[in-house]
Amino acid sequence: MDEQQVERLVKEHGLEAEAARSYLSAADEYNAEEERILGGVFGQVSGPVVELGAGRGEFTRELLDNYLKPGQRLYAVERLDTAAAKLRESITDERLEVINSDSVRLPLPDGAAGLVVSRAALHDFVSDDGDVAAALRDCVRVLAPDGVFLVYDKVSDGFADVERESAEGRMERMNVELAALEGRKCWGLHRSGDYRALLEDLGLGEIMLTLLDTPDFPA
Ligand SMILES: C[S@@+](CC[C@H](N)C(=O)[O-])C[C@H]1O[C@@H](n2cnc3c(N)ncnc32)[C@H](O)[C@@H]1O
């Protein structure tokens, strides 16, 4: 355990040292499991990778730093012009191409990608009609026949009423309301079973589901 991180949580967030240690130890386990899963997926794919809903590029950087091979192309798809422009400015890596586009139509040929991946993005996916399957159909088109479609997202499993029971749930509710102000629909938080149904609806086979417990930040 990194004692400097413990000290930082104690100083900056006023946590008790023991609470900080137990949070960091749970976070270490979560991160190790995430690395194990992503390492396994990247070990079996070849060819270009498409990242959906890249946003500010936190996951984009992780993919480039830890998982992409030399020379492997990463297409980072982001629908918002400003976010896509910032992404282009902030990451300089010749493997990266930022695609400023809605996922509903991707400027890529059929079967171009060995992996289509998204992290913490689908619950935030915005479309005209709220039909997230329709927003993703073109992303399946660009997947090679033996490719992997990896969705990595927050789910509301374990909560009876996620908006009432968690700050995260209330925050995600706000995203749904903000999209409604634009006259659009944001998918919002869902249960893991809804993701399975979505992937089946997209015609994907051999669906595997893993649930990771994110440690709660101590109050
Ligand atoms: C929560 S953010 C992504 C966070 C990022 N993946 C990460 O791990 O740091 C979700 C992003 O998806 C984008 N997005 C939403 N709907 C989209 C769509 N239909 N096509 C492409 N991007 C979309 C949003 O603009 C937003 O930037």
PDB file of C-alpha atoms and ligand atoms in Angstrom:
ATOM      1  CA  MET A   1       0.000   0.000   0.000  1.00  0.00           C
ATOM      2  CA  ASP A   2       1.270   3.454  -0.953  1.00  0.00           C
ATOM      3  CA  GLU A   3       1.407   5.400   2.344  1.00  0.00           C
ATOM      4  CA  GLN A   4       1.657   8.695   0.424  1.00  0.00           C
ATOM      5  CA  GLN A   5      -1.789   8.051  -1.034  1.00  0.00           C
ATOM      6  CA  VAL A   6      -3.094   7.284   2.457  1.00  0.00           C
ATOM      7  CA  GLU A   7      -1.667  10.592   3.682  1.00  0.00           C
ATOM      8  CA  ARG A   8      -3.197  12.452   0.745  1.00  0.00           C
ATOM      9  CA  LEU A   9      -6.681  11.064   1.511  1.00  0.00           C
ATOM     10  CA  VAL A  10      -6.255  11.924   5.180  1.00  0.00           C
ATOM     11  CA  LYS A  11      -5.101  15.490   4.445  1.00  0.00           C
ATOM     12  CA  GLU A  12      -7.289  16.357   1.467  1.00  0.00           C
ATOM     13  CA  HIS A  13     -10.464  14.475   2.360  1.00  0.00           C
ATOM     14  CA  GLY A  14     -10.257  14.374   6.151  1.00  0.00           C
ATOM     15  CA  LEU A  15     -10.456  10.560   6.282  1.00  0.00           C
ATOM     16  CA  GLU A  16      -9.251   8.446   9.193  1.00  0.00           C
ATOM     17  CA  ALA A  17      -6.042   6.636   8.167  1.00  0.00           C
ATOM     18  CA  GLU A  18      -7.702   3.218   8.617  1.00  0.00           C
ATOM     19  CA  ALA A  19     -10.674   4.183   6.414  1.00  0.00           C
ATOM     20  CA  ALA A  20      -8.254   5.501   3.772  1.00  0.00           C
ATOM     21  CA  ARG A  21      -6.247   2.248   3.865  1.00  0.00           C
ATOM     22  CA  SER A  22      -9.296   0.062   3.560  1.00  0.00           C
ATOM     23  CA  TYR A  23     -10.636   2.169   0.643  1.00  0.00           C
ATOM     24  CA  LEU A  24      -7.281   2.039  -1.173  1.00  0.00           C
ATOM     25  CA  SER A  25      -6.960  -1.678  -0.640  1.00  0.00           C
ATOM     26  CA  ALA A  26     -10.464  -2.282  -2.118  1.00  0.00           C
ATOM     27  CA  ALA A  27      -9.583   0.054  -5.019  1.00  0.00           C
ATOM     28  CA  ASP A  28      -6.346  -1.899  -5.631  1.00  0.00           C
ATOM     29  CA  GLU A  29      -8.326  -5.132  -5.889  1.00  0.00           C
ATOM     30  CA  TYR A  30     -10.790  -3.530  -8.289  1.00  0.00           C
ATOM     31  CA  ASN A  31      -7.993  -2.089 -10.448  1.00  0.00           C
ATOM     32  CA  ALA A  32      -6.172  -5.433 -10.538  1.00  0.00           C
ATOM     33  CA  GLU A  33      -9.362  -7.190 -11.680  1.00  0.00           C
ATOM     34  CA  GLU A  34      -9.947  -4.513 -14.335  1.00  0.00           C
ATOM     35  CA  GLU A  35      -6.370  -4.939 -15.610  1.00  0.00           C
ATOM     36  CA  ARG A  36      -6.736  -8.711 -15.669  1.00  0.00           C
ATOM     37  CA  ILE A  37      -9.917  -8.517 -17.761  1.00  0.00           C
ATOM     38  CA  LEU A  38      -8.689  -5.839 -20.168  1.00  0.00           C
ATOM     39  CA  GLY A  39      -5.304  -7.572 -20.507  1.00  0.00           C
ATOM     40  CA  GLY A  40      -7.108 -10.816 -21.414  1.00  0.00           C
ATOM     41  CA  VAL A  41      -9.291  -9.097 -24.009  1.00  0.00           C
ATOM     42  CA  PHE A  42      -6.421  -7.182 -25.610  1.00  0.00           C
ATOM     43  CA  GLY A  43      -4.339 -10.359 -25.664  1.00  0.00           C
ATOM     44  CA  GLN A  44      -6.871 -12.014 -27.965  1.00  0.00           C
ATOM     45  CA  VAL A  45      -7.678  -9.178 -30.379  1.00  0.00           C
ATOM     46  CA  SER A  46      -5.747  -7.962 -33.345  1.00  0.00           C
ATOM     47  CA  GLY A  47      -6.400  -5.074 -35.683  1.00  0.00           C
ATOM     48  CA  PRO A  48      -7.783  -1.616 -35.025  1.00  0.00           C
ATOM     49  CA  VAL A  49      -9.679  -0.733 -31.856  1.00  0.00           C
ATOM     50  CA  VAL A  50     -12.724   1.569 -31.776  1.00  0.00           C
ATOM     51  CA  GLU A  51     -13.491   3.371 -28.508  1.00  0.00           C
ATOM     52  CA  LEU A  52     -17.056   4.692 -28.212  1.00  0.00           C
ATOM     53  CA  GLY A  53     -17.918   7.848 -26.246  1.00  0.00           C
ATOM     54  CA  ALA A  54     -14.326   8.833 -25.489  1.00  0.00           C
ATOM     55  CA  GLY A  55     -15.319  12.064 -23.675  1.00  0.00           C
ATOM     56  CA  ARG A  56     -12.291  13.693 -22.049  1.00  0.00           C
ATOM     57  CA  GLY A  57     -10.099  10.775 -22.997  1.00  0.00           C
ATOM     58  CA  GLU A  58      -9.239   9.259 -19.624  1.00  0.00           C
ATOM     59  CA  PHE A  59      -9.829   5.739 -20.899  1.00  0.00           C
ATOM     60  CA  THR A  60      -8.266   6.637 -24.271  1.00  0.00           C
ATOM     61  CA  ARG A  61      -5.008   7.436 -22.470  1.00  0.00           C
ATOM     62  CA  GLU A  62      -5.163   4.212 -20.470  1.00  0.00           C
ATOM     63  CA  LEU A  63      -5.727   2.203 -23.632  1.00  0.00           C
ATOM     64  CA  LEU A  64      -2.756   3.835 -25.356  1.00  0.00           C
ATOM     65  CA  ASP A  65      -0.467   3.596 -22.324  1.00  0.00           C
ATOM     66  CA  ASN A  66      -1.304   0.087 -21.150  1.00  0.00           C
ATOM     67  CA  TYR A  67      -3.046  -2.033 -23.752  1.00  0.00           C
ATOM     68  CA  LEU A  68      -2.504  -0.991 -27.365  1.00  0.00           C
ATOM     69  CA  LYS A  69       0.365  -2.603 -29.206  1.00  0.00           C
ATOM     70  CA  PRO A  70       2.913  -0.568 -31.176  1.00  0.00           C
ATOM     71  CA  GLY A  71       1.368   0.408 -34.499  1.00  0.00           C
ATOM     72  CA  GLN A  72      -2.158  -0.649 -33.466  1.00  0.00           C
ATOM     73  CA  ARG A  73      -4.726   1.949 -34.526  1.00  0.00           C
ATOM     74  CA  LEU A  74      -7.197   3.432 -32.013  1.00  0.00           C
ATOM     75  CA  TYR A  75     -10.270   5.276 -33.315  1.00  0.00           C
ATOM     76  CA  ALA A  76     -11.775   7.326 -30.475  1.00  0.00           C
ATOM     77  CA  VAL A  77     -15.395   8.219 -31.296  1.00  0.00           C
ATOM     78  CA  GLU A  78     -16.985  11.250 -29.632  1.00  0.00           C
ATOM     79  CA  ARG A  79     -20.161  13.007 -30.758  1.00  0.00           C
ATOM     80  CA  LEU A  80     -19.553  16.409 -29.112  1.00  0.00           C
ATOM     81  CA  ASP A  81     -17.451  18.765 -31.258  1.00  0.00           C
ATOM     82  CA  THR A  82     -15.793  20.506 -28.302  1.00  0.00           C
ATOM     83  CA  ALA A  83     -14.878  17.256 -26.529  1.00  0.00           C
ATOM     84  CA  ALA A  84     -13.509  15.748 -29.752  1.00  0.00           C
ATOM     85  CA  ALA A  85     -11.431  18.874 -30.460  1.00  0.00           C
ATOM     86  CA  LYS A  86      -9.984  18.834 -26.915  1.00  0.00           C
ATOM     87  CA  LEU A  87      -9.185  15.161 -27.245  1.00  0.00           C
ATOM     88  CA  ARG A  88      -7.260  15.817 -30.472  1.00  0.00           C
ATOM     89  CA  GLU A  89      -5.308  18.631 -28.815  1.00  0.00           C
ATOM     90  CA  SER A  90      -4.545  16.841 -25.577  1.00  0.00           C
ATOM     91  CA  ILE A  91      -3.300  13.446 -26.769  1.00  0.00           C
ATOM     92  CA  THR A  92      -0.435  13.191 -29.191  1.00  0.00           C
ATOM     93  CA  ASP A  93       0.004   9.604 -30.268  1.00  0.00           C
ATOM     94  CA  GLU A  94       0.327   8.528 -33.869  1.00  0.00           C
ATOM     95  CA  ARG A  95      -1.823   5.447 -33.197  1.00  0.00           C
ATOM     96  CA  LEU A  96      -4.810   7.653 -32.274  1.00  0.00           C
ATOM     97  CA  GLU A  97      -7.427   9.028 -34.648  1.00  0.00           C
ATOM     98  CA  VAL A  98     -10.273  10.993 -33.072  1.00  0.00           C
ATOM     99  CA  ILE A  99     -13.561  10.572 -34.946  1.00  0.00           C
ATOM    100  CA  ASN A 100     -15.994  13.382 -34.227  1.00  0.00           C
ATOM    101  CA  SER A 101     -19.182  11.512 -34.971  1.00  0.00           C
ATOM    102  CA  ASP A 102     -22.340  10.121 -33.503  1.00  0.00           C
ATOM    103  CA  SER A 103     -22.103   6.358 -33.073  1.00  0.00           C
ATOM    104  CA  VAL A 104     -25.215   5.992 -35.207  1.00  0.00           C
ATOM    105  CA  ARG A 105     -23.069   6.340 -38.342  1.00  0.00           C
ATOM    106  CA  LEU A 106     -19.343   5.663 -38.231  1.00  0.00           C
ATOM    107  CA  PRO A 107     -17.075   6.638 -41.123  1.00  0.00           C
ATOM    108  CA  LEU A 108     -15.349   3.243 -41.082  1.00  0.00           C
ATOM    109  CA  PRO A 109     -15.634   0.245 -43.417  1.00  0.00           C
ATOM    110  CA  ASP A 110     -17.487  -2.964 -42.497  1.00  0.00           C
ATOM    111  CA  GLY A 111     -15.463  -5.293 -40.286  1.00  0.00           C
ATOM    112  CA  ALA A 112     -12.650  -2.759 -39.790  1.00  0.00           C
ATOM    113  CA  ALA A 113     -12.202  -3.273 -36.026  1.00  0.00           C
ATOM    114  CA  GLY A 114     -10.905  -6.187 -33.989  1.00  0.00           C
ATOM    115  CA  LEU A 115     -12.362  -4.622 -30.845  1.00  0.00           C
ATOM    116  CA  VAL A 116     -15.110  -2.098 -30.142  1.00  0.00           C
ATOM    117  CA  VAL A 117     -14.858  -0.927 -26.547  1.00  0.00           C
ATOM    118  CA  SER A 118     -16.504   1.653 -24.317  1.00  0.00           C
ATOM    119  CA  ARG A 119     -16.002   2.550 -20.679  1.00  0.00           C
ATOM    120  CA  ALA A 120     -18.531   4.427 -18.573  1.00  0.00           C
ATOM    121  CA  ALA A 121     -20.140   5.641 -21.776  1.00  0.00           C
ATOM    122  CA  LEU A 122     -23.284   3.712 -22.715  1.00  0.00           C
ATOM    123  CA  HIS A 123     -25.296   4.871 -19.686  1.00  0.00           C
ATOM    124  CA  ASP A 124     -24.521   8.381 -20.973  1.00  0.00           C
ATOM    125  CA  PHE A 125     -25.381   7.608 -24.584  1.00  0.00           C
ATOM    126  CA  VAL A 126     -27.599  10.174 -26.198  1.00  0.00           C
ATOM    127  CA  SER A 127     -29.873   9.604 -29.164  1.00  0.00           C
ATOM    128  CA  ASP A 128     -32.965  11.183 -30.711  1.00  0.00           C
ATOM    129  CA  ASP A 129     -35.323   8.406 -29.668  1.00  0.00           C
ATOM    130  CA  GLY A 130     -33.603   6.752 -26.678  1.00  0.00           C
ATOM    131  CA  ASP A 131     -33.130   3.576 -28.714  1.00  0.00           C
ATOM    132  CA  VAL A 132     -29.596   2.699 -27.659  1.00  0.00           C
ATOM    133  CA  ALA A 133     -29.579  -0.435 -29.839  1.00  0.00           C
ATOM    134  CA  ALA A 134     -30.187   1.761 -32.899  1.00  0.00           C
ATOM    135  CA  ALA A 135     -27.349   4.044 -31.749  1.00  0.00           C
ATOM    136  CA  LEU A 136     -25.011   1.029 -31.619  1.00  0.00           C
ATOM    137  CA  ARG A 137     -25.978  -0.970 -34.705  1.00  0.00           C
ATOM    138  CA  ASP A 138     -23.408   0.740 -36.902  1.00  0.00           C
ATOM    139  CA  CYS A 139     -20.720  -0.020 -34.287  1.00  0.00           C
ATOM    140  CA  VAL A 140     -21.466  -3.727 -34.732  1.00  0.00           C
ATOM    141  CA  ARG A 141     -21.199  -3.300 -38.514  1.00  0.00           C
ATOM    142  CA  VAL A 142     -17.576  -2.124 -38.160  1.00  0.00           C
ATOM    143  CA  LEU A 143     -16.658  -5.131 -35.985  1.00  0.00           C
ATOM    144  CA  ALA A 144     -14.704  -7.938 -37.703  1.00  0.00           C
ATOM    145  CA  PRO A 145     -16.542 -11.319 -37.704  1.00  0.00           C
ATOM    146  CA  ASP A 146     -14.217 -12.680 -34.990  1.00  0.00           C
ATOM    147  CA  GLY A 147     -14.039  -9.339 -33.164  1.00  0.00           C
ATOM    148  CA  VAL A 148     -14.903  -8.500 -29.550  1.00  0.00           C
ATOM    149  CA  PHE A 149     -17.523  -5.953 -28.460  1.00  0.00           C
ATOM    150  CA  LEU A 150     -16.643  -4.921 -24.917  1.00  0.00           C
ATOM    151  CA  VAL A 151     -19.043  -2.779 -22.921  1.00  0.00           C
ATOM    152  CA  TYR A 152     -17.692  -1.619 -19.597  1.00  0.00           C
ATOM    153  CA  ASP A 153     -20.165   0.498 -17.663  1.00  0.00           C
ATOM    154  CA  LYS A 154     -21.790   1.426 -14.368  1.00  0.00           C
ATOM    155  CA  VAL A 155     -24.869  -0.645 -13.551  1.00  0.00           C
ATOM    156  CA  SER A 156     -27.615  -0.220 -10.974  1.00  0.00           C
ATOM    157  CA  ASP A 157     -27.605  -3.860  -9.767  1.00  0.00           C
ATOM    158  CA  GLY A 158     -27.881  -4.072  -5.999  1.00  0.00           C
ATOM    159  CA  PHE A 159     -29.989  -0.907  -5.631  1.00  0.00           C
ATOM    160  CA  ALA A 160     -33.754  -0.943  -5.183  1.00  0.00           C
ATOM    161  CA  ASP A 161     -33.891   2.752  -6.144  1.00  0.00           C
ATOM    162  CA  VAL A 162     -30.510   3.920  -7.367  1.00  0.00           C
ATOM    163  CA  GLU A 163     -31.470   7.611  -7.490  1.00  0.00           C
ATOM    164  CA  ARG A 164     -32.664   7.648  -3.915  1.00  0.00           C
ATOM    165  CA  GLU A 165     -29.871   5.452  -2.590  1.00  0.00           C
ATOM    166  CA  SER A 166     -26.761   6.867  -4.244  1.00  0.00           C
ATOM    167  CA  ALA A 167     -25.238  10.216  -5.198  1.00  0.00           C
ATOM    168  CA  GLU A 168     -24.004   8.593  -8.407  1.00  0.00           C
ATOM    169  CA  GLY A 169     -27.596   7.642  -9.268  1.00  0.00           C
ATOM    170  CA  ARG A 170     -28.777  11.231  -8.730  1.00  0.00           C
ATOM    171  CA  MET A 171     -25.930  12.555 -10.872  1.00  0.00           C
ATOM    172  CA  GLU A 172     -26.818  10.212 -13.717  1.00  0.00           C
ATOM    173  CA  ARG A 173     -30.458  11.298 -13.431  1.00  0.00           C
ATOM    174  CA  MET A 174     -29.271  14.862 -14.098  1.00  0.00           C
ATOM    175  CA  ASN A 175     -27.600  13.735 -17.344  1.00  0.00           C
ATOM    176  CA  VAL A 176     -30.920  12.256 -18.457  1.00  0.00           C
ATOM    177  CA  GLU A 177     -32.657  15.551 -17.630  1.00  0.00           C
ATOM    178  CA  LEU A 178     -29.986  17.633 -19.407  1.00  0.00           C
ATOM    179  CA  ALA A 179     -30.360  15.558 -22.578  1.00  0.00           C
ATOM    180  CA  ALA A 180     -34.139  16.057 -22.383  1.00  0.00           C
ATOM    181  CA  LEU A 181     -33.563  19.841 -22.390  1.00  0.00           C
ATOM    182  CA  GLU A 182     -31.824  19.368 -25.780  1.00  0.00           C
ATOM    183  CA  GLY A 183     -34.842  17.350 -26.939  1.00  0.00           C
ATOM    184  CA  ARG A 184     -32.766  14.154 -26.896  1.00  0.00           C
ATOM    185  CA  LYS A 185     -32.778  11.007 -24.790  1.00  0.00           C
ATOM    186  CA  CYS A 186     -29.962   9.724 -22.615  1.00  0.00           C
ATOM    187  CA  TRP A 187     -30.061   5.990 -21.815  1.00  0.00           C
ATOM    188  CA  GLY A 188     -29.302   6.402 -18.090  1.00  0.00           C
ATOM    189  CA  LEU A 189     -28.368   3.766 -15.529  1.00  0.00           C
ATOM    190  CA  HIS A 190     -29.550   0.211 -16.161  1.00  0.00           C
ATOM    191  CA  ARG A 191     -29.164  -3.261 -14.728  1.00  0.00           C
ATOM    192  CA  SER A 192     -26.664  -5.772 -16.070  1.00  0.00           C
ATOM    193  CA  GLY A 193     -29.567  -7.840 -17.468  1.00  0.00           C
ATOM    194  CA  ASP A 194     -30.540  -4.885 -19.677  1.00  0.00           C
ATOM    195  CA  TYR A 195     -27.001  -4.868 -21.098  1.00  0.00           C
ATOM    196  CA  ARG A 196     -27.246  -8.567 -21.873  1.00  0.00           C
ATOM    197  CA  ALA A 197     -30.603  -7.980 -23.627  1.00  0.00           C
ATOM    198  CA  LEU A 198     -29.085  -5.060 -25.553  1.00  0.00           C
ATOM    199  CA  LEU A 199     -26.111  -7.117 -26.766  1.00  0.00           C
ATOM    200  CA  GLU A 200     -28.445  -9.952 -27.775  1.00  0.00           C
ATOM    201  CA  ASP A 201     -30.639  -7.470 -29.637  1.00  0.00           C
ATOM    202  CA  LEU A 202     -27.512  -6.340 -31.509  1.00  0.00           C
ATOM    203  CA  GLY A 203     -27.015  -9.924 -32.670  1.00  0.00           C
ATOM    204  CA  LEU A 204     -23.819 -10.506 -30.688  1.00  0.00           C
ATOM    205  CA  GLY A 205     -23.080 -14.065 -29.578  1.00  0.00           C
ATOM    206  CA  GLU A 206     -21.173 -15.680 -26.681  1.00  0.00           C
ATOM    207  CA  ILE A 207     -22.053 -12.907 -24.237  1.00  0.00           C
ATOM    208  CA  MET A 208     -20.003 -12.951 -21.035  1.00  0.00           C
ATOM    209  CA  LEU A 209     -20.847 -10.828 -18.028  1.00  0.00           C
ATOM    210  CA  THR A 210     -18.563  -9.903 -15.117  1.00  0.00           C
ATOM    211  CA  LEU A 211     -19.683  -7.699 -12.236  1.00  0.00           C
ATOM    212  CA  LEU A 212     -17.021  -5.718 -10.389  1.00  0.00           C
ATOM    213  CA  ASP A 213     -17.719  -4.064  -7.051  1.00  0.00           C
ATOM    214  CA  THR A 214     -16.563  -0.453  -7.074  1.00  0.00           C
ATOM    215  CA  PRO A 215     -15.466   0.568  -3.587  1.00  0.00           C
ATOM    216  CA  ASP A 216     -17.529   3.433  -2.169  1.00  0.00           C
ATOM    217  CA  PHE A 217     -15.542   6.504  -1.218  1.00  0.00           C
ATOM    218  CA  PRO A 218     -15.759   6.634   2.593  1.00  0.00           C
ATOM    219  CA  ALA A 219     -18.135   9.359   3.819  1.00  0.00           C
TER     220      ALA A 219
HETATM  221  C1  LIG B   1     -19.305   9.676 -19.478  1.00  0.00           C
HETATM  222  S1  LIG B   1     -18.537  10.163 -20.949  1.00  0.00           S
HETATM  223  C2  LIG B   1     -17.269   9.014 -21.273  1.00  0.00           C
HETATM  224  C3  LIG B   1     -16.195   8.795 -20.301  1.00  0.00           C
HETATM  225  C4  LIG B   1     -14.963   8.156 -20.917  1.00  0.00           C
HETATM  226  N1  LIG B   1     -15.288   6.993 -21.710  1.00  0.00           N
HETATM  227  C5  LIG B   1     -13.977   7.765 -19.807  1.00  0.00           C
HETATM  228  O1  LIG B   1     -13.907   6.589 -19.416  1.00  0.00           O
HETATM  229  O2  LIG B   1     -13.275   8.664 -19.337  1.00  0.00           O
HETATM  230  C6  LIG B   1     -19.666   9.649 -22.230  1.00  0.00           C
HETATM  231  C7  LIG B   1     -19.331  10.278 -23.569  1.00  0.00           C
HETATM  232  O3  LIG B   1     -20.123   9.643 -24.580  1.00  0.00           O
HETATM  233  C8  LIG B   1     -20.450  10.631 -25.538  1.00  0.00           C
HETATM  234  N2  LIG B   1     -21.632  10.179 -26.304  1.00  0.00           N
HETATM  235  C9  LIG B   1     -22.923  10.130 -25.879  1.00  0.00           C
HETATM  236  N3  LIG B   1     -23.722   9.658 -26.845  1.00  0.00           N
HETATM  237  C10 LIG B   1     -22.923   9.398 -27.911  1.00  0.00           C
HETATM  238  C11 LIG B   1     -23.174   8.893 -29.214  1.00  0.00           C
HETATM  239  N4  LIG B   1     -24.410   8.561 -29.608  1.00  0.00           N
HETATM  240  N5  LIG B   1     -22.118   8.747 -30.060  1.00  0.00           N
HETATM  241  C12 LIG B   1     -20.862   9.077 -29.666  1.00  0.00           C
HETATM  242  N6  LIG B   1     -20.561   9.571 -28.442  1.00  0.00           N
HETATM  243  C13 LIG B   1     -21.582   9.727 -27.574  1.00  0.00           C
HETATM  244  C14 LIG B   1     -20.746  11.863 -24.695  1.00  0.00           C
HETATM  245  O4  LIG B   1     -20.664  13.048 -25.467  1.00  0.00           O
HETATM  246  C15 LIG B   1     -19.674  11.759 -23.615  1.00  0.00           C
HETATM  247  O5  LIG B   1     -18.538  12.497 -23.951  1.00  0.00           O
END
